Tab-separated table of C-alpha atoms and ligand atoms in Angstrom:
chain	number	residue	atom	x	y	z
A	1498	UNK	CA	-73.042	-17.691	17.899
A	1499	UNK	CA	-72.284	-16.326	14.423
A	1500	UNK	CA	-70.344	-18.484	11.949
A	1501	UNK	CA	-67.255	-17.031	10.231
A	1502	UNK	CA	-68.690	-16.923	6.722
A	1503	UNK	CA	-71.802	-14.790	7.481
A	1504	UNK	CA	-69.634	-12.505	9.636
A	1505	UNK	CA	-67.228	-12.004	6.741
A	1506	UNK	CA	-70.076	-11.493	4.258
A	1507	UNK	CA	-71.306	-8.677	6.496
A	1508	UNK	CA	-67.949	-7.062	7.386
A	1509	UNK	CA	-65.692	-7.791	4.438
A	1510	UNK	CA	-65.845	-5.408	1.463
A	1511	UNK	CA	-65.139	-7.909	-1.295
A	1512	UNK	CA	-66.650	-11.402	-1.811
A	1513	UNK	CA	-63.454	-12.543	-3.539
A	1514	UNK	CA	-61.495	-11.650	-0.393
A	1515	UNK	CA	-64.023	-13.614	1.666
A	1516	UNK	CA	-63.372	-16.625	-0.573
A	1517	UNK	CA	-59.599	-16.353	-0.083
A	1518	UNK	CA	-59.978	-16.233	3.710
A	1519	UNK	CA	-62.433	-19.151	3.563
A	1520	UNK	CA	-59.936	-21.156	1.502
A	1521	UNK	CA	-57.107	-20.394	3.921
A	1522	UNK	CA	-59.277	-21.674	6.777
A	1523	UNK	CA	-59.733	-24.969	4.910
A	1524	UNK	CA	-55.954	-25.521	4.998
A	1525	UNK	CA	-55.695	-24.337	8.616
A	1526	UNK	CA	-58.387	-26.783	9.773
A	1527	UNK	CA	-56.356	-29.590	8.200
A	1528	UNK	CA	-53.211	-28.313	9.956
A	1529	UNK	CA	-55.152	-28.110	13.243
A	1530	UNK	CA	-56.152	-31.763	12.894
A	1531	UNK	CA	-52.558	-32.846	12.260
A	1532	UNK	CA	-51.247	-30.785	15.197
A	1533	UNK	CA	-53.914	-32.281	17.480
A	1534	UNK	CA	-53.088	-35.819	16.277
A	1535	UNK	CA	-49.413	-35.133	17.098
A	1536	UNK	CA	-47.377	-38.319	17.257
A	1537	UNK	CA	-50.283	-40.321	15.809
A	1538	UNK	CA	-50.141	-38.272	12.597
A	1539	UNK	CA	-46.469	-39.116	12.033
A	1540	UNK	CA	-45.672	-35.429	11.465
A	1541	UNK	CA	-43.494	-34.677	14.488
A	1542	UNK	CA	-39.748	-34.277	14.383
A	1543	UNK	CA	-37.313	-32.700	11.969
A	1544	UNK	CA	-37.660	-32.699	8.197
A	1545	UNK	CA	-33.848	-33.006	8.081
A	1546	UNK	CA	-33.607	-29.924	5.830
A	1547	UNK	CA	-33.133	-26.147	6.150
A	1548	UNK	CA	-35.335	-23.350	4.776
A	1549	UNK	CA	-34.250	-20.067	3.133
A	1550	UNK	CA	-33.962	-18.598	6.622
A	1551	UNK	CA	-31.277	-21.139	7.482
A	1552	UNK	CA	-33.646	-22.696	10.028
A	1553	UNK	CA	-34.042	-26.435	10.519
A	1554	UNK	CA	-37.509	-27.316	9.174
A	1555	UNK	CA	-39.898	-29.519	11.127
A	1556	UNK	CA	-41.956	-32.035	9.162
A	1557	UNK	CA	-45.068	-30.063	10.078
A	1558	UNK	CA	-43.471	-26.852	8.717
A	1559	UNK	CA	-43.169	-28.468	5.306
A	1560	UNK	CA	-46.576	-30.184	5.430
A	1561	UNK	CA	-48.342	-26.988	6.567
A	1562	UNK	CA	-46.601	-24.960	3.871
A	1563	UNK	CA	-47.549	-27.445	1.153
A	1564	UNK	CA	-51.174	-27.643	2.347
A	1565	UNK	CA	-51.622	-23.853	2.239
A	1566	UNK	CA	-49.836	-23.598	-1.128
A	1567	UNK	CA	-52.061	-26.305	-2.621
A	1568	UNK	CA	-55.296	-24.625	-1.475
A	1569	UNK	CA	-54.247	-21.118	-2.533
A	1570	UNK	CA	-52.829	-22.186	-5.915
A	1571	UNK	CA	-56.228	-23.704	-6.713
A	1572	UNK	CA	-58.114	-20.450	-6.042
A	1573	UNK	CA	-58.854	-18.179	-9.055
A	1574	UNK	CA	-58.782	-15.134	-6.724
A	1575	UNK	CA	-55.114	-15.748	-5.743
A	1576	UNK	CA	-52.506	-14.250	-8.108
A	1577	UNK	CA	-49.498	-15.273	-6.038
A	1578	UNK	CA	-48.148	-16.366	-2.684
A	1579	UNK	CA	-45.031	-15.902	-0.552
A	1580	UNK	CA	-44.062	-18.074	2.396
A	1581	UNK	CA	-41.392	-18.047	5.083
A	1582	UNK	CA	-40.645	-21.593	3.904
A	1583	UNK	CA	-40.288	-20.692	0.206
A	1584	UNK	CA	-37.098	-19.146	-1.222
A	1585	UNK	CA	-39.018	-17.254	-3.903
A	1586	UNK	CA	-42.544	-15.945	-4.490
A	1587	UNK	CA	-44.922	-18.360	-6.243
A	1588	UNK	CA	-47.146	-17.124	-9.092
A	1589	UNK	CA	-50.609	-18.740	-9.009
A	1590	UNK	CA	-53.461	-17.429	-11.197
A	1591	UNK	CA	-52.656	-14.468	-13.471
A	1592	UNK	CA	-56.275	-13.232	-13.309
A	1593	UNK	CA	-56.327	-13.289	-9.499
A	1594	UNK	CA	-56.390	-10.050	-7.523
A	1595	UNK	CA	-54.846	-11.094	-4.202
A	1596	UNK	CA	-51.366	-11.898	-2.950
A	1597	UNK	CA	-51.166	-14.079	0.169
A	1598	UNK	CA	-48.076	-14.071	2.393
A	1599	UNK	CA	-47.775	-16.470	5.292
A	1600	UNK	CA	-45.709	-18.127	7.967
A	1601	UNK	CA	-47.261	-21.593	7.805
A	1602	UNK	CA	-46.244	-22.672	11.292
A	1603	UNK	CA	-44.866	-19.930	13.522
A	1604	UNK	CA	-43.110	-21.214	16.640
A	1605	UNK	CA	-42.661	-24.664	15.122
A	1606	UNK	CA	-39.589	-25.343	17.274
A	1607	UNK	CA	-42.198	-25.773	20.034
A	1608	UNK	CA	-44.067	-28.575	18.261
A	1609	UNK	CA	-41.963	-31.348	19.757
A	1610	UNK	CA	-42.464	-29.976	23.280
A	1611	UNK	CA	-46.237	-29.630	22.812
A	1612	UNK	CA	-46.382	-25.820	23.030
A	1613	UNK	CA	-48.829	-23.636	21.061
A	1614	UNK	CA	-47.945	-22.762	17.445
A	1615	UNK	CA	-49.867	-21.033	14.679
A	1616	UNK	CA	-50.279	-19.924	11.062
A	1617	UNK	CA	-49.857	-16.186	10.364
A	1618	UNK	CA	-51.170	-14.659	7.120
A	1619	UNK	CA	-51.217	-11.310	5.328
A	1620	UNK	CA	-53.294	-10.471	2.230
A	1621	UNK	CA	-52.407	-7.722	-0.278
A	1622	UNK	CA	-54.137	-6.597	-3.450
A	1623	UNK	CA	-52.319	-6.917	-6.747
A	1624	UNK	CA	-52.860	-4.417	-9.565
A	1625	UNK	CA	-53.960	-6.108	-12.850
A	1626	UNK	CA	-50.719	-5.016	-14.535
A	1627	UNK	CA	-48.557	-6.510	-11.746
A	1628	UNK	CA	-46.853	-9.820	-12.480
A	1629	UNK	CA	-46.761	-12.126	-9.439
A	1630	UNK	CA	-43.715	-13.932	-10.759
A	1631	UNK	CA	-41.754	-10.866	-9.622
A	1632	UNK	CA	-41.047	-10.260	-5.933
A	1633	UNK	CA	-41.559	-6.529	-6.490
A	1634	UNK	CA	-45.354	-7.103	-6.737
A	1635	UNK	CA	-45.329	-8.261	-3.103
A	1636	UNK	CA	-43.132	-5.489	-1.685
A	1637	UNK	CA	-45.959	-3.309	-0.339
A	1638	UNK	CA	-46.029	-1.615	3.058
A	1639	UNK	CA	-48.144	-3.033	5.879
A	1640	UNK	CA	-50.618	-0.199	5.353
A	1641	UNK	CA	-51.619	-1.847	2.041
A	1642	UNK	CA	-52.839	-5.055	3.710
A	1643	UNK	CA	-56.529	-5.727	3.028
A	1644	UNK	CA	-56.614	-8.523	5.620
A	1645	UNK	CA	-54.355	-10.168	8.205
A	1646	UNK	CA	-54.770	-12.876	10.798
A	1647	UNK	CA	-53.505	-15.949	12.550
A	1648	UNK	CA	-54.841	-19.376	13.438
A	1649	UNK	CA	-53.620	-20.532	16.849
A	1650	UNK	CA	-53.198	-24.285	17.369
A	1651	UNK	CA	-53.435	-24.510	21.149
A	1652	UNK	CA	-55.833	-26.076	23.671
A	1653	UNK	CA	-58.432	-24.532	21.334
A	1654	UNK	CA	-58.019	-23.707	17.653
A	1655	UNK	CA	-58.652	-19.974	17.344
A	1656	UNK	CA	-58.734	-17.527	14.445
A	1657	UNK	CA	-57.988	-13.831	15.008
A	1658	UNK	CA	-58.672	-11.728	11.916
A	1659	UNK	CA	-58.932	-8.168	10.640
A	1660	UNK	CA	-60.153	-6.958	7.248
A	1661	UNK	CA	-59.659	-3.335	8.262
A	1662	UNK	CA	-62.781	-2.969	10.408
A	1663	UNK	CA	-61.492	-3.988	13.840
A	1664	UNK	CA	-59.880	-7.190	15.092
A	1665	UNK	CA	-62.163	-10.129	15.826
A	1666	UNK	CA	-61.750	-13.576	17.434
A	1667	UNK	CA	-63.276	-16.907	16.375
A	1668	UNK	CA	-63.104	-20.396	17.882
A	1669	UNK	CA	-63.176	-23.646	15.906
A	1670	UNK	CA	-65.863	-26.083	17.026
A	1671	UNK	CA	-64.195	-29.391	16.042
A	1672	UNK	CA	-67.538	-31.167	16.329
A	1673	UNK	CA	-68.829	-29.345	13.226
A	1674	UNK	CA	-65.576	-28.010	11.707
A	1675	UNK	CA	-66.780	-24.389	11.804
A	1676	UNK	CA	-65.281	-21.179	13.253
A	1677	UNK	CA	-67.706	-19.183	15.446
A	1678	UNK	CA	-67.382	-15.526	16.540
A	1679	UNK	CA	-66.335	-15.360	20.208
A	1680	UNK	CA	-64.761	-11.863	20.521
A	1681	UNK	CA	-65.933	-8.948	18.353
A	1682	UNK	CA	-63.819	-5.773	18.130
A	1683	UNK	CA	-60.987	-6.806	20.468
A	1684	UNK	CA	-59.395	-3.874	22.342
A	1685	UNK	CA	-55.869	-4.050	23.832
A	1686	UNK	CA	-55.557	-2.205	27.203
A	1687	UNK	CA	-53.374	0.882	26.602
A	1688	UNK	CA	-51.275	0.218	29.708
A	1689	UNK	CA	-49.700	-2.994	30.971
A	1690	UNK	CA	-47.571	-4.643	33.668
A	1691	UNK	CA	-46.511	-7.587	31.494
A	1692	UNK	CA	-43.614	-7.777	29.026
A	1693	UNK	CA	-42.332	-10.490	26.703
A	1694	UNK	CA	-38.699	-10.598	25.569
A	1695	UNK	CA	-35.901	-13.179	25.377
A	1696	UNK	CA	-33.764	-11.871	28.264
A	1697	UNK	CA	-30.815	-14.102	27.287
A	1698	UNK	CA	-30.046	-11.603	24.506
A	1699	UNK	CA	-29.639	-8.683	26.944
A	1700	UNK	CA	-25.926	-8.140	26.378
A	1701	UNK	CA	-26.459	-7.975	22.586
A	1702	UNK	CA	-29.133	-5.242	22.619
A	1703	UNK	CA	-28.686	-1.539	21.798
A	1704	UNK	CA	-28.147	0.621	24.876
A	1705	UNK	CA	-31.676	2.217	24.797
A	1706	UNK	CA	-33.271	-1.251	24.975
A	1707	UNK	CA	-30.938	-2.219	27.836
A	1708	UNK	CA	-31.823	1.014	29.679
A	1709	UNK	CA	-35.566	0.450	29.170
A	1710	UNK	CA	-35.366	-3.127	30.524
A	1711	UNK	CA	-33.120	-2.014	33.418
A	1712	UNK	CA	-35.709	0.610	34.422
A	1713	UNK	CA	-38.614	-1.788	33.926
A	1714	UNK	CA	-36.970	-4.443	36.162
A	1715	UNK	CA	-36.673	-1.909	39.003
A	1716	UNK	CA	-40.458	-2.167	39.241
A	1717	UNK	CA	-42.352	0.058	41.664
A	1718	UNK	CA	-39.149	1.550	43.136
A	1719	UNK	CA	-37.840	2.554	39.702
A	1720	UNK	CA	-38.877	5.146	37.092
A	1721	UNK	CA	-41.805	3.029	35.829
A	1722	UNK	CA	-43.429	3.155	39.284
A	1723	UNK	CA	-45.016	-0.291	38.921
A	1724	UNK	CA	-43.967	-3.948	39.176
A	1725	UNK	CA	-43.936	-5.912	35.888
A	1726	UNK	CA	-44.377	-9.618	35.207
A	1727	UNK	CA	-42.585	-11.428	32.340
A	1728	UNK	CA	-43.659	-14.083	29.842
A	1729	UNK	CA	-41.638	-15.742	27.016
A	1730	UNK	CA	-43.214	-18.634	25.089
A	1731	UNK	CA	-40.871	-18.468	22.063
A	1732	UNK	CA	-43.946	-18.525	19.845
A	1733	UNK	CA	-44.844	-15.031	18.597
A	1734	UNK	CA	-48.350	-16.084	17.630
A	1735	UNK	CA	-49.066	-17.214	21.215
A	1736	UNK	CA	-47.487	-14.080	22.729
A	1737	UNK	CA	-49.531	-11.747	20.523
A	1738	UNK	CA	-52.695	-13.694	21.324
A	1739	UNK	CA	-52.045	-13.163	25.044
A	1740	UNK	CA	-51.482	-9.452	24.414
A	1741	UNK	CA	-54.701	-9.175	22.379
A	1742	UNK	CA	-56.439	-10.946	25.252
A	1743	UNK	CA	-55.087	-9.010	28.283
A	1744	UNK	CA	-52.530	-6.437	27.104
A	1745	UNK	CA	-48.737	-6.474	27.294
A	1746	UNK	CA	-45.749	-5.670	25.140
A	1747	UNK	CA	-43.890	-8.129	22.878
A	1748	UNK	CA	-40.297	-7.275	21.976
A	1749	UNK	CA	-37.797	-8.915	19.650
A	1750	UNK	CA	-35.390	-5.982	19.138
A	1751	UNK	CA	-32.229	-5.719	17.094
A	1752	UNK	CA	-29.285	-7.558	18.661
A	1753	UNK	CA	-25.632	-7.718	17.688
A	1754	UNK	CA	-25.346	-11.525	17.475
A	1755	UNK	CA	-25.712	-11.126	13.693
A	1756	UNK	CA	-25.013	-7.354	13.308
A	1757	UNK	CA	-25.963	-7.321	9.615
A	1758	UNK	CA	-29.539	-8.383	10.450
A	1759	UNK	CA	-31.961	-5.644	11.684
A	1760	UNK	CA	-33.816	-8.304	13.724
A	1761	UNK	CA	-34.835	-11.950	13.879
A	1762	UNK	CA	-38.480	-11.720	12.825
A	1763	UNK	CA	-39.708	-11.208	9.283
A	1764	UNK	CA	-41.522	-8.040	8.224
A	1765	UNK	CA	-43.819	-9.389	5.511
A	1766	UNK	CA	-45.372	-12.406	7.214
A	1767	UNK	CA	-44.836	-11.758	10.936
A	1768	UNK	CA	-44.328	-8.029	11.593
A	1769	UNK	CA	-46.920	-6.596	9.211
A	1770	UNK	CA	-49.856	-8.994	9.770
A	1771	UNK	CA	-49.444	-8.900	13.550
A	1772	UNK	CA	-49.141	-5.092	13.392
A	1773	UNK	CA	-52.452	-4.817	11.536
A	1774	UNK	CA	-54.219	-6.948	14.164
A	1775	UNK	CA	-52.625	-4.993	17.031
A	1776	UNK	CA	-53.303	-1.519	15.546
A	1777	UNK	CA	-56.902	-2.474	14.663
A	1778	UNK	CA	-57.266	-3.443	18.343
A	1779	UNK	CA	-56.007	-0.062	19.575
A	1780	UNK	CA	-52.384	-1.114	20.143
A	1781	UNK	CA	-49.159	0.095	18.514
A	1782	UNK	CA	-46.331	-1.555	16.585
A	1783	UNK	CA	-42.832	-0.191	16.010
A	1784	UNK	CA	-39.287	-1.207	15.097
A	1785	UNK	CA	-38.162	0.955	18.098
A	1786	UNK	CA	-37.540	3.797	15.652
A	1787	UNK	CA	-40.184	3.544	12.882
A	1788	UNK	CA	-43.863	2.596	12.813
A	1789	UNK	CA	-43.865	-0.970	11.517
A	1790	UNK	CA	-46.581	-0.694	8.864
A	1791	UNK	CA	-45.052	2.444	7.333
A	1792	UNK	CA	-41.895	0.560	6.273
A	1793	UNK	CA	-41.421	0.258	2.499
A	1794	UNK	CA	-40.083	-3.310	2.133
A	1795	UNK	CA	-37.094	-4.069	-0.124
A	1796	UNK	CA	-36.938	-7.848	0.227
A	1797	UNK	CA	-39.609	-10.546	0.694
A	1798	UNK	CA	-37.682	-12.131	3.575
A	1799	UNK	CA	-36.638	-8.808	5.102
A	1800	UNK	CA	-36.087	-8.981	8.867
A	1801	UNK	CA	-37.119	-6.317	11.350
A	1802	UNK	CA	-36.880	-5.315	14.990
A	1803	UNK	CA	-40.326	-5.760	16.598
A	1804	UNK	CA	-42.007	-3.955	19.529
A	1805	UNK	CA	-45.790	-4.249	19.668
A	1806	UNK	CA	-48.724	-4.278	22.105
A	1807	UNK	CA	-50.229	-1.858	24.625
A	1808	UNK	CA	-49.986	1.620	23.111
A	1809	UNK	CA	-48.548	3.480	26.129
A	1810	UNK	CA	-45.829	0.839	26.682
A	1811	UNK	CA	-44.788	0.880	23.015
A	1812	UNK	CA	-44.607	4.690	23.222
A	1813	UNK	CA	-42.299	4.330	26.252
A	1814	UNK	CA	-39.918	1.970	24.432
A	1815	UNK	CA	-39.829	4.321	21.416
A	1816	UNK	CA	-39.137	7.280	23.707
A	1817	UNK	CA	-36.086	5.519	25.190
A	1818	UNK	CA	-34.756	5.128	21.642
A	1819	UNK	CA	-35.568	8.723	20.629
A	1820	UNK	CA	-33.624	9.949	23.674
A	1821	UNK	CA	-30.681	7.902	22.423
A	1822	UNK	CA	-28.737	10.691	20.760
A	1823	UNK	CA	-25.425	8.783	20.869
A	1824	UNK	CA	-25.053	6.967	17.491
A	1825	UNK	CA	-24.230	3.350	18.432
A	1826	UNK	CA	-21.597	1.491	16.425
A	1827	UNK	CA	-23.992	-1.448	16.357
A	1828	UNK	CA	-26.579	0.104	14.001
A	1829	UNK	CA	-27.494	-2.607	11.490
A	1830	UNK	CA	-26.613	-2.018	7.850
A	1831	UNK	CA	-29.668	-2.308	5.570
A	1832	UNK	CA	-29.970	-6.035	4.814
B	361	P6P	P1	-36.013	-17.238	20.335
B	361	P6P	C1	-40.218	-18.668	16.509
B	361	P6P	O1	-39.075	-19.307	15.965
B	361	P6P	C2	-40.005	-17.167	16.350
B	361	P6P	O2	-39.878	-16.836	14.997
B	361	P6P	C3	-41.149	-16.411	17.018
B	361	P6P	O3	-42.366	-17.056	16.894
B	361	P6P	C4	-40.688	-16.310	18.470
B	361	P6P	O4	-41.223	-15.191	19.148
B	361	P6P	C5	-39.174	-16.184	18.321
B	361	P6P	O5	-38.819	-16.773	17.061
B	361	P6P	C6	-38.443	-16.920	19.430
B	361	P6P	O6	-37.075	-16.664	19.255
B	361	P6P	O7	-34.706	-16.566	19.931
B	361	P6P	O8	-36.476	-16.837	21.699
B	361	P6P	O9	-36.022	-18.737	20.135
């Protein structure tokens, strides 16, 4: 089995980018150890504080964020970083050429109930004249990502990564502390019978989303002509890993609980990195109306409606919204 570093040396265009990914994995291995230790590492429970998102932080959220920040800030290749847990962008090394954006522990509300969580990361290039103390340097579309990935802290610790030449899977062998290639050039099946959405939000969705789900739930006797199964783990990183493994569609669409927000999930460190992995694996990713990675961001913590996974199913969801000629009063104002 091939180790991560030689695989990257062969597939990744720039040795400095390889070093950044290698450094990130150092932090993620430490996080994996702490997650595995659980109660014995003293990191479970609430940190008794809120982040910029207004979310209650878990101790492991804060610890994971600080670990990744410490490793990246020490790397000459890293010009700056942005985190779901940080209010503002953090300038690192002015001579660096990469910007790293991350959700240090996606799904962390699941930590205390022992459900899979993960670190999601996105890597952008920074022009020499760009100053990483300014958020504007980070506001690049998903198409500009030079790498994206996640590390899944589950029964196994897995890395799924793309540097623009396909999406590839690695498993951590804890006996030697190395990631080994286990799935090269992952391909998502274009069709599916499995969907993931938080059904409790049904009454808050736009009508096209309600109509799509209504039709889907009719199964083989309805317009879809097949019976679907449903999954909801409340951990995007675990849902997307399932979809990369066997197909499916993940949806967190706009809902009117907070009408001013276009969605719950964040574009820069959830939507875009996961979209790169999914598109590189032959899937699709949309906001229901726009292709995710074509969005020109205007805010580092910008939220977005998310539909991604098996290409044909994403096309179907988008079609339901395109057929929606009636302007709904619930359209979100730009946030
Ligand atoms: P809900 C986790 O908090 C997260 O950001 C995603 O990982 C997950 O898919 C979603 O929110 C779950 O949201 O509203 O079902 O708790």
